[in-house]
Structures are given as C-alpha cells and as structure tokens.
Short mmCIF file of C-alpha atoms in Angstrom, two decimals:
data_model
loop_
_atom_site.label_atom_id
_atom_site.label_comp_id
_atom_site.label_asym_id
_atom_site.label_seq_id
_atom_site.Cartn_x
_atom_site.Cartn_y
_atom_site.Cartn_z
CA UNK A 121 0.00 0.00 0.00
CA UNK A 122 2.92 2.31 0.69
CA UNK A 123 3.79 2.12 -2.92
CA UNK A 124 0.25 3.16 -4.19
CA UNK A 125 0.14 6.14 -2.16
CA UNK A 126 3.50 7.22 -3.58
CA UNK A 127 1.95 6.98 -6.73
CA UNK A 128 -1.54 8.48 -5.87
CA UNK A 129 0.26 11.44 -4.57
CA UNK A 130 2.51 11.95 -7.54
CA UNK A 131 -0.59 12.51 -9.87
CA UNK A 132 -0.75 15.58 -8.10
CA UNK A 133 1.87 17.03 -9.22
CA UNK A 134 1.91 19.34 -12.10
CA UNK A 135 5.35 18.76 -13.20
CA UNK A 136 5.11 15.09 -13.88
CA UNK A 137 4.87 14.25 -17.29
CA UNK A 138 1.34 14.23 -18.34
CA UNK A 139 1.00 10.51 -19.72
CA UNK A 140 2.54 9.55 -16.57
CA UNK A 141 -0.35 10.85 -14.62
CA UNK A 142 -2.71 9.29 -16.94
CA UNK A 143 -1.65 6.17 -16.45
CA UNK A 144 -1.11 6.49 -12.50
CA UNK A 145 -4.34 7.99 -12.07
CA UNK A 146 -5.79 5.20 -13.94
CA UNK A 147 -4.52 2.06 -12.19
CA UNK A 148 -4.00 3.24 -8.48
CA UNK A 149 -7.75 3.08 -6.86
CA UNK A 150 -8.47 -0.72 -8.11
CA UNK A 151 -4.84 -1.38 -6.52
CA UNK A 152 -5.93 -0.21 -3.10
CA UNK A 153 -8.93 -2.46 -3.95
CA UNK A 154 -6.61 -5.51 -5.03
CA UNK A 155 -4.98 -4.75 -1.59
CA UNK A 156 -7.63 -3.95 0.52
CA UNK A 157 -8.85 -7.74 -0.80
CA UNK A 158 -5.77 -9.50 0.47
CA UNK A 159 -5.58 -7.53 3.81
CA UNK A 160 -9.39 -8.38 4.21
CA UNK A 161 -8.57 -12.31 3.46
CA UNK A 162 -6.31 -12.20 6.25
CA UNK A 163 -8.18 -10.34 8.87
CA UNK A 164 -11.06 -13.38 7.73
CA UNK A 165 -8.89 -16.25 8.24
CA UNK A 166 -8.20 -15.02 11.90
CA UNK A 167 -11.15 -14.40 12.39
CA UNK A 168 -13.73 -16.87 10.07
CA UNK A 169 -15.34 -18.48 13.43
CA UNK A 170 -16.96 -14.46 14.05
CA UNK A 171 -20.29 -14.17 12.99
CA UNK A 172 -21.54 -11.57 10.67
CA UNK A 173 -22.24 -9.08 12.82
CA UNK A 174 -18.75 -9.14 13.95
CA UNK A 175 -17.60 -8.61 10.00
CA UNK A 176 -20.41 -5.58 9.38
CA UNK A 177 -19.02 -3.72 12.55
CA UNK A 178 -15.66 -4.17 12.06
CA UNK A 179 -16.40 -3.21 7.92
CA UNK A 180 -18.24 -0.08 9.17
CA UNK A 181 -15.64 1.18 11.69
CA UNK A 182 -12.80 1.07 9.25
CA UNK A 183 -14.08 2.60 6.21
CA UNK A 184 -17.56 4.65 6.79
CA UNK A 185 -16.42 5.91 10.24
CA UNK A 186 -13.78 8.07 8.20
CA UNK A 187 -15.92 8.60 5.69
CA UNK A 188 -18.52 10.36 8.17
CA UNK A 189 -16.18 12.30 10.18
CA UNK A 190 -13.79 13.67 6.83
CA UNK A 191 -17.08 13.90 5.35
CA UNK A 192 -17.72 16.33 7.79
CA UNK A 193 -14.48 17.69 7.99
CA UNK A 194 -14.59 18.72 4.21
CA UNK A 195 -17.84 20.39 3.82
CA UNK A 196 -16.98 22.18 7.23
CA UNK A 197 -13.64 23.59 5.23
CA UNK A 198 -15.90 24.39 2.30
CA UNK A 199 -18.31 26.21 4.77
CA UNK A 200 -15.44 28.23 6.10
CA UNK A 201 -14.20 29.43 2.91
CA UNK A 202 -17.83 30.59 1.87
CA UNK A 203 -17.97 32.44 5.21
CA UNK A 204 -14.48 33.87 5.14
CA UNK A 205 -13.09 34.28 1.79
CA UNK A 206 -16.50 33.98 -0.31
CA UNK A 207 -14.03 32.00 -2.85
CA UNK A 208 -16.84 28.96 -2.31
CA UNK A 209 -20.02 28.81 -4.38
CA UNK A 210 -23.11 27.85 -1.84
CA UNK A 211 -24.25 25.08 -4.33
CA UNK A 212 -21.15 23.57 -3.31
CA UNK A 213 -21.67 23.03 0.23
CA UNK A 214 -25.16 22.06 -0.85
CA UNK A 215 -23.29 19.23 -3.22
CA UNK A 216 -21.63 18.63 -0.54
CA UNK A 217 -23.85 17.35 1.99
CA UNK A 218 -25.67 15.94 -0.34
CA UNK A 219 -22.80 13.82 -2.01
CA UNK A 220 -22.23 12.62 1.71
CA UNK A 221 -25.85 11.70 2.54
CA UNK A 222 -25.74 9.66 -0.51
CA UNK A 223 -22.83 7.97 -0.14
CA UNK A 224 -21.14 9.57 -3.61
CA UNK A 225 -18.41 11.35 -1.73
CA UNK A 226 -16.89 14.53 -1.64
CA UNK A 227 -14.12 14.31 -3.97
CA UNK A 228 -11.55 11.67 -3.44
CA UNK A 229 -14.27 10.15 0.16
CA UNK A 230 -15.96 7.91 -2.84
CA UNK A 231 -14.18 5.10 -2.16
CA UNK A 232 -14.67 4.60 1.19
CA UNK A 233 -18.47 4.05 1.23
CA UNK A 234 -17.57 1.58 -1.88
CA UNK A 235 -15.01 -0.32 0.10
CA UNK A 236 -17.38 -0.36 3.15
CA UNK A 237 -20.45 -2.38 1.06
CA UNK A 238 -17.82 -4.37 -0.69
CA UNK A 239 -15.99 -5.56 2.22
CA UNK A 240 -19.31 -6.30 3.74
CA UNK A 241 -20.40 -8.05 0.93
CA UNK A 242 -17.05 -10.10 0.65
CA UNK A 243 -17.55 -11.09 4.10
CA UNK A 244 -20.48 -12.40 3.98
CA UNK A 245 -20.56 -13.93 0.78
CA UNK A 246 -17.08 -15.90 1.86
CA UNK A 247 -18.31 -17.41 4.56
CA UNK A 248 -20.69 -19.39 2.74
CA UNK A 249 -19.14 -19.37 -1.14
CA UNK A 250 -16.40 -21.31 -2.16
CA UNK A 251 -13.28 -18.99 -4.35
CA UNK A 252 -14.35 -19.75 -7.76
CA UNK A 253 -17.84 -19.59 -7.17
CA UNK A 254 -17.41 -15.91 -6.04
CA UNK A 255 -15.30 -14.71 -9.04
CA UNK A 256 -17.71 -15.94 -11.14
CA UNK A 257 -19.82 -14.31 -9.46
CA UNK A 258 -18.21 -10.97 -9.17
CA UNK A 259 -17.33 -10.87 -12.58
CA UNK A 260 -21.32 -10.78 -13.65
CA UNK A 261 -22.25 -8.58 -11.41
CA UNK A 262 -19.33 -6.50 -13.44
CA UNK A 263 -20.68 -7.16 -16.87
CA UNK A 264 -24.05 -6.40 -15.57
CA UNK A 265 -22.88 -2.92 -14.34
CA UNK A 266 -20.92 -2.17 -16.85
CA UNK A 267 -23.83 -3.25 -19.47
CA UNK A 268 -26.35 -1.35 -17.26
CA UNK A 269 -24.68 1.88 -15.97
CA UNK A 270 -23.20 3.06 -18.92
CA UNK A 271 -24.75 6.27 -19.86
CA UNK A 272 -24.87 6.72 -15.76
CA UNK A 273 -23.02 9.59 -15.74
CA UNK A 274 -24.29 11.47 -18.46
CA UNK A 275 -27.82 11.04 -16.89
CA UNK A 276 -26.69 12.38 -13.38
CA UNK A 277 -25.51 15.36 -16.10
CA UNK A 278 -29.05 15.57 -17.20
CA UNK A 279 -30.95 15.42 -14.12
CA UNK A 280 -33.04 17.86 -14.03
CA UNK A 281 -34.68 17.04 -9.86
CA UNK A 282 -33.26 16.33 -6.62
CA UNK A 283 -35.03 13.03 -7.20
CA UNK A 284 -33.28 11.79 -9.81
CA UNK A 285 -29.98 13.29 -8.42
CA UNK A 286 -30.16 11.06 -5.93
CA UNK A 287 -31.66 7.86 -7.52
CA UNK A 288 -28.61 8.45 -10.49
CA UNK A 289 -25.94 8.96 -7.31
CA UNK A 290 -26.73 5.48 -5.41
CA UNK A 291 -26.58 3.93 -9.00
CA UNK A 292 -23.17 5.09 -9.46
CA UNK A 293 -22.18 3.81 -5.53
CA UNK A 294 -23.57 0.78 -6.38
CA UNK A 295 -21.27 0.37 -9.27
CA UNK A 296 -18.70 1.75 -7.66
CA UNK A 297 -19.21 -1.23 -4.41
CA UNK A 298 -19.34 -3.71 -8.09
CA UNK A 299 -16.29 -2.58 -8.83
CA UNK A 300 -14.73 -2.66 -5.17
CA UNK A 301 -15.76 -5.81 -5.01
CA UNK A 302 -14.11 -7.72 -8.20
CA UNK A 303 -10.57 -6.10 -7.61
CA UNK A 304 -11.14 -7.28 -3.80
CA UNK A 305 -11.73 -11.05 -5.21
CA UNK A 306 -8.93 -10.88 -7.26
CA UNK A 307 -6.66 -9.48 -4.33
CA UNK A 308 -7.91 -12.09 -2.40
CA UNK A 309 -6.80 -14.73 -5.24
CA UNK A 310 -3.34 -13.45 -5.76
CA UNK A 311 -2.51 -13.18 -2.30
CA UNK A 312 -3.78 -17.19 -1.60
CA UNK A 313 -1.74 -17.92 -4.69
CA UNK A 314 1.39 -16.45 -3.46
CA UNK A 315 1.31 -17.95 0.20
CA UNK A 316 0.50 -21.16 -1.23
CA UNK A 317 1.47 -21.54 -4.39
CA UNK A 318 4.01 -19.37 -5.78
CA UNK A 319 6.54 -18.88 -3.11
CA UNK A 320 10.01 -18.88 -4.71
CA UNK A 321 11.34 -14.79 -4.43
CA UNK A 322 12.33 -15.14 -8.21
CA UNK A 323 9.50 -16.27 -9.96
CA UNK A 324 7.31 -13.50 -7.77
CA UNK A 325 9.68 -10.83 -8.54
CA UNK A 326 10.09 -12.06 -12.31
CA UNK A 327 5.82 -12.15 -12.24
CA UNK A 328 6.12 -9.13 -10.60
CA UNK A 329 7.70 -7.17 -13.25
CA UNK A 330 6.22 -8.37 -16.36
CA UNK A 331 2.22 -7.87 -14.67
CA UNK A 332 3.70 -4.54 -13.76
CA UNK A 333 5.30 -3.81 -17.22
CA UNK A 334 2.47 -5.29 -19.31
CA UNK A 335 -0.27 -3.28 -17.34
CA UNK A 336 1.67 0.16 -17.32
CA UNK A 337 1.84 -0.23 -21.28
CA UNK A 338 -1.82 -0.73 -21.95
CA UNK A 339 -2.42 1.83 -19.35
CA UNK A 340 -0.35 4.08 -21.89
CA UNK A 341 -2.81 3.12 -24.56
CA UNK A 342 -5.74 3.70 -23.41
CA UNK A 343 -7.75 6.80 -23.04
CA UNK A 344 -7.59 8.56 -19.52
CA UNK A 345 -10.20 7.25 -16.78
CA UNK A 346 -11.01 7.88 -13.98
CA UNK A 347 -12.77 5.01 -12.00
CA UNK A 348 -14.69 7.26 -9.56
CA UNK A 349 -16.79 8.68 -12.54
CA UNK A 350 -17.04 5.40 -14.21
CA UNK A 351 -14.80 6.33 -17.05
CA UNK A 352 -13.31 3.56 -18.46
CA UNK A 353 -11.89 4.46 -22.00
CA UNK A 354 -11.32 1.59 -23.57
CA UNK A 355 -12.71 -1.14 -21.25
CA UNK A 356 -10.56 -3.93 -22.57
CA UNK A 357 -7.76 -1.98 -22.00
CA UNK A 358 -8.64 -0.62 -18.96
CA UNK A 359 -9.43 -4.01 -16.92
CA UNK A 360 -6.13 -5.33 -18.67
CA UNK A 361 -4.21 -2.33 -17.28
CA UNK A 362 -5.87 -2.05 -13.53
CA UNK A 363 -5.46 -5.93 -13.04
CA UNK A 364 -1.72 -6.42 -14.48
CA UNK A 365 -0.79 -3.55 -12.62
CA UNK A 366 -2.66 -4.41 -9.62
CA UNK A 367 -1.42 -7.84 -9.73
CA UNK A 368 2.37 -6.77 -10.64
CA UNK A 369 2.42 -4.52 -7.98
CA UNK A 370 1.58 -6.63 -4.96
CA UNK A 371 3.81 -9.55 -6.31
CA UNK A 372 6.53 -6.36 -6.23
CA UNK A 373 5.71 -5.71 -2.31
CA UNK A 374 5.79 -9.06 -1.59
CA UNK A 375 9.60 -9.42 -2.82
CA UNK A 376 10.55 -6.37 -1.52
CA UNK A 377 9.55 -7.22 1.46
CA UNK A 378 9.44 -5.06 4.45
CA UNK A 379 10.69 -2.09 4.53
CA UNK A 380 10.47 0.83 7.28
CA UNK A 381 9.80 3.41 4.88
CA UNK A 382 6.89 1.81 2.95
CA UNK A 383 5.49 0.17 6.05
CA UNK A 384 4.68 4.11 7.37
CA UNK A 385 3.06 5.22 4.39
CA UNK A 386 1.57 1.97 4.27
CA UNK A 387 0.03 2.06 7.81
CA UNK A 388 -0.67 6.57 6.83
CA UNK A 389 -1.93 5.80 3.89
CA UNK A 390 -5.26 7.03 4.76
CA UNK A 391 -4.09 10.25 6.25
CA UNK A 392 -2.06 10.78 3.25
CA UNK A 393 -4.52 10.61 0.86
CA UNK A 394 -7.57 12.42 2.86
CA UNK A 395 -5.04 15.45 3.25
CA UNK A 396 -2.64 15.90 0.88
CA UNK A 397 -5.07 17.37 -1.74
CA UNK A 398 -8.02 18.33 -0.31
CA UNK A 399 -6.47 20.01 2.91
CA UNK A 400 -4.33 22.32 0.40
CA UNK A 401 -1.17 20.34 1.14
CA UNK A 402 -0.99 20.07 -2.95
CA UNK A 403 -2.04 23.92 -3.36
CA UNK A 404 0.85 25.20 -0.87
CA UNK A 405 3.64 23.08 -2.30
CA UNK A 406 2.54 24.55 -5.82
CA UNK A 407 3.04 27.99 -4.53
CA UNK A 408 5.55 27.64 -3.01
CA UNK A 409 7.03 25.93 -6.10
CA UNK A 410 6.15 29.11 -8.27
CA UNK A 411 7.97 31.66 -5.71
CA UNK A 412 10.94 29.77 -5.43
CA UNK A 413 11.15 29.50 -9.74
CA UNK A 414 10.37 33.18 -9.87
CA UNK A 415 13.42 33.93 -7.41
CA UNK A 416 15.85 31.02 -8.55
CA UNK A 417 14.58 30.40 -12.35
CA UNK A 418 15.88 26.72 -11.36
CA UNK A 419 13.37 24.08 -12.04
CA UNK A 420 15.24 21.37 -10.38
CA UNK A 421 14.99 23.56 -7.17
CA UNK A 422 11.64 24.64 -7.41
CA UNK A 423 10.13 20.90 -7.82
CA UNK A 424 12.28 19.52 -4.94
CA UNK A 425 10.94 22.60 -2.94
CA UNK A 426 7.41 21.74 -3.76
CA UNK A 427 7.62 17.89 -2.67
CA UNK A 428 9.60 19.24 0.34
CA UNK A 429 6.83 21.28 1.51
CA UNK A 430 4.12 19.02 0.14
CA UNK A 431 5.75 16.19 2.77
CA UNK A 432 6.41 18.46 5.61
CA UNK A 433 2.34 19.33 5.21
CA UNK A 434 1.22 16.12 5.59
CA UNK A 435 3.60 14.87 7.69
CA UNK A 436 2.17 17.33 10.18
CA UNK A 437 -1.19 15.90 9.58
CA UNK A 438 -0.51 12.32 9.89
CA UNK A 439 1.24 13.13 13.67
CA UNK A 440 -1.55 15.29 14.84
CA UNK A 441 -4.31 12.92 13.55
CA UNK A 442 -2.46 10.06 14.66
CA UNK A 443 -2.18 11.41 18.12
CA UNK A 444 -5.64 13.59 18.69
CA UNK A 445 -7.90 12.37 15.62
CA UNK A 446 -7.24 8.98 15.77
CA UNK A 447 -10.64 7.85 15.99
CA UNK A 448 -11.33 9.30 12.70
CA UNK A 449 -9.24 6.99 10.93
CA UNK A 450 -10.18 4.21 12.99
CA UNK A 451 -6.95 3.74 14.74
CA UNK A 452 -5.96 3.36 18.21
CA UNK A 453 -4.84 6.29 20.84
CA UNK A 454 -1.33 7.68 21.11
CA UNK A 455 0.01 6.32 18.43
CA UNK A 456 2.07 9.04 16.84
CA UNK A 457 3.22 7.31 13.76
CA UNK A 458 1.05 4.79 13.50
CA UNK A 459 4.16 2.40 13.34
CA UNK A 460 2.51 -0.20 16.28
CA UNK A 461 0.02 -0.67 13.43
CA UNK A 462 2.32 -2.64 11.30
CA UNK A 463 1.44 -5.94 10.61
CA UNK A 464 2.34 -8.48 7.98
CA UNK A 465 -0.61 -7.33 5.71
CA UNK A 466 0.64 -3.48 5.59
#
C-alpha cells in the first residue's frame, strides 16, 4: 500500500509528465482495492469463526467511520471558505452534503463508502461461497454494471430534480461497491496464490515485473479514466491495465519485502490521501514551487521545494491525527506514527 500512495500522490503534481499521470491515475484506486482484498482475506482467516455481525461492525468502523467524520471535515472547510473568503459557491456546500448523505463522496471520500459495502459483501458472501464460485460471481455482477450503468453519468448530467440526483448517485455507488468488489476477489486470489502456491522470491519478482510492465503499457494506450466517474476508456484496456498492474504490484511488495519506509506510508496511507489534496497540502507546495522559480529560475529547485513542503504538510497531519484524531481513521490512541500498526498485511 505504501507504494500506491507514492503513486496516488505523484498525480498531483503538475510537473510530472502528463502521460505519466494518466496512467497512475488510472490504475492506483483498483490497486488499493486488489490490496484492501488481500488484507481483508487475512483479517477473515483469523477471524472466520466471528459471525456476521462481527464482520459488518468491524467493515463499518474502518471505512464509513472516516468517511462520516472527513465527510464532515470537508464540507466544514468548504463552509469556512464561503464564510471567510467567499471564494466557495453555496451550491457547493449544498453538493456537498448531499454527495455525503448519498454515499457519492466529496471528492476523493468515494471510495470509502464503496469499500465499506464491498468488504461487507465479501464477508459475507465468503463465509458461505467457495473462491471460484465468487469470481464468477463478481465478474457478472461487473458485466451487468458495466452493461447497465453506462450512460450513468451522463444522466446524473441531465438530471433535471433532486429526485433523480439522488436515484442516479446510489446507482453510481452501487457500481462503484461492483467494482470494489471484483478487484477485492482478485486481491484475495493473488494473495492465496502467493502464500501457497508461488513462493520462490524469483518467480514472484520475475511475475512481478512483467504484470507490472504489461499493465503500465496498456495503461499508456488507453484513453484517460477515472474510475470514480465510471470512465473507463477503452474497457478492454482498462481491466487489462488495472489488473496487471494491480497484480504486478503486490507480487513487487511481496519481494521487496518489508521495509520501514513503505510500512509508514503503508500504515498513513489514509491520512495521506484524505489530506494531501483536499487540505491544500498540494495547493501550498505549488506555490511555493512558483515563488521559489520566480526567485531562482531553477526548475530542479523549485520541484524539490514543492515535494519538500508538500511532505512536511502532511507529515504534520498524519502526527496530529495520529495522536488527537485517531478515531477518525479508525486507529488506536497515542500512536504518533502509526508504526505499532504494522502488521504483515501493511
């Protein structure tokens, strides 16, 4: 996970090279769903004697108890720069609370709500389905959404009540959880496959690169998507990019191996995405970046000046939420870094 947040993060930067960001932007969010589906296959084999109330409690603590309280947090930002700056449309903090009560998300929150149905879903549905019967499954439910949601967006575009706002909204979540779900069977698969079956360091790191390689390339050659609005570009391409690169990418971890450095962004993750663009971590390293090119003309220094402040930003976010927010992340009190987090799955 620590390497998908490095490269969620770098699509936010204006000075990477365009294509880059295309692709990155493309094939990160269904790896934190590969991921999320081998963390989630562990946490079930500890704990497959629970029943399902244990699963739905622990699903909705760890994804929609942030959702709710940066949920809040956001449109209570949004609020303040109407009230203070008048920089902030009203409709906005009107789409805002709306987009929450839905379940649609402010901004980059969509996921969260979609992880919480799907890991609820993949609970219950693996304590009583075999593997195969489940990606079979999953993958219907895919064509099915696909096949049936594909205008989806241009009819939220079109709505013309609150009514159908909302009914068009909780069709897109519910593709969205679709989604979720498949990369989360497929995370689940590769990570069985590799504790069991593939186990030699070479052939994972050998897999590793050529999933990797073969899903950056058609990443490169398709159109840019973006998976929170449902747009796929080419969709051959696009499931053949997310999966390759999903796949390549946690065979690459898994070689690696542990590492101190990717086991704290790993366990941050989270914090680092929730804050780095939406609480203006982005926006400050950016102008920052400008002032020190207008002073230096250097755009070596400039860049490294961005990222500099860009980290010290969120840095500064993960220890204070770490250590008085905690609960809002769902993690556990004074825990500064998060580090006594780190488990094999991270």
């Amino acid at each position: 996970l620590g390497i998908v947040i490095l490269m969620a993060v770098a699509t936010r930067f204006s000075f990477i090279n365009e294509n880059a960001i295309f692709v990155l932007s493309s094939i990160f969010m269904p790896m934190v769903f590969i991921y999320t589906g081998a963390k989630e296959n562990a946490f079930f084999i500890d704990n497959q004697k629970k029943d399902a109330d244990f699963f739905t409690k622990y699903a909705f603590k760890e994804y929609l108890i942030p959702y709710l309280w940066f949920s809040l947090l956001y449109t209570t930002v949004d609020s303040l720069l109407f009230i203070v700056k008048r920089n902030v449309a009203i409709n906005l903090i009107y789409s805002d609370i709306l987009n929450s009560l839905t379940l649609y998300g402010i901004s980059i929150l969509w996921y969260l709500p979609a992880l919480f149905l799907a890991v609820t879903i993949y609970f219950i549905s693996r304590k009583k389905l075999p593997y195969f019967v489940r990606i079979i499954i999953a993958s219907i439910l895919l064509g099915l959404a696909l096949y049936l949601f594909a205008d989806v967006n241009k009819l939220l575009q079109e709505a013309d009540t609150l009514f159908k706002e909302i009914i068009i909204k909780l069709f897109i979540m519910t593709h969205r959880t679709v989604l979720a779900y498949f990369y989360m069977i497929i995370g689940e698969g590769i990570d069985r496959l590799t504790d069991a079956v593939i186990t030699k360091k070479l052939i994972i790191a050998v897999s590793g690169f050529i999933c990797t390689g073969a899903g950056i390339i058609a990443g490169y050659f398709n159109k840019k998507s973006d998976i929170s609005i449902l747009a796929f570009g080419n969709i051959s391409l696009f499931f053949l990019a997310t999966i390759l690169s999903g796949v390549g990418i946690f065979l690459l971890s898994k070689w690696i191996g542990r590492t101190i450095f990717f086991d704290f962004l790993g366990v941050n993750a989270r914090i680092i995405y929730l804050t780095h663009f939406e609480l203006f971590a982005i926006a400050i390293g950016s102008k920052v970046e400008t002032i020190v090119l207008d002073i230096f003309v250097n755009y070596f220094l400039s860049h490294l000046m961005n990222i500099l402040v860009v980290v010290i930003i969120v840095t500064i976010y993960i220890v204070v939420i770490n250590k008085f927010f905690y609960f809002a992340v769902a993690k556990e009190a004074n825990n500064t870094f998060g580090l006594n987090e780190i488990d094999d799955n991270d």
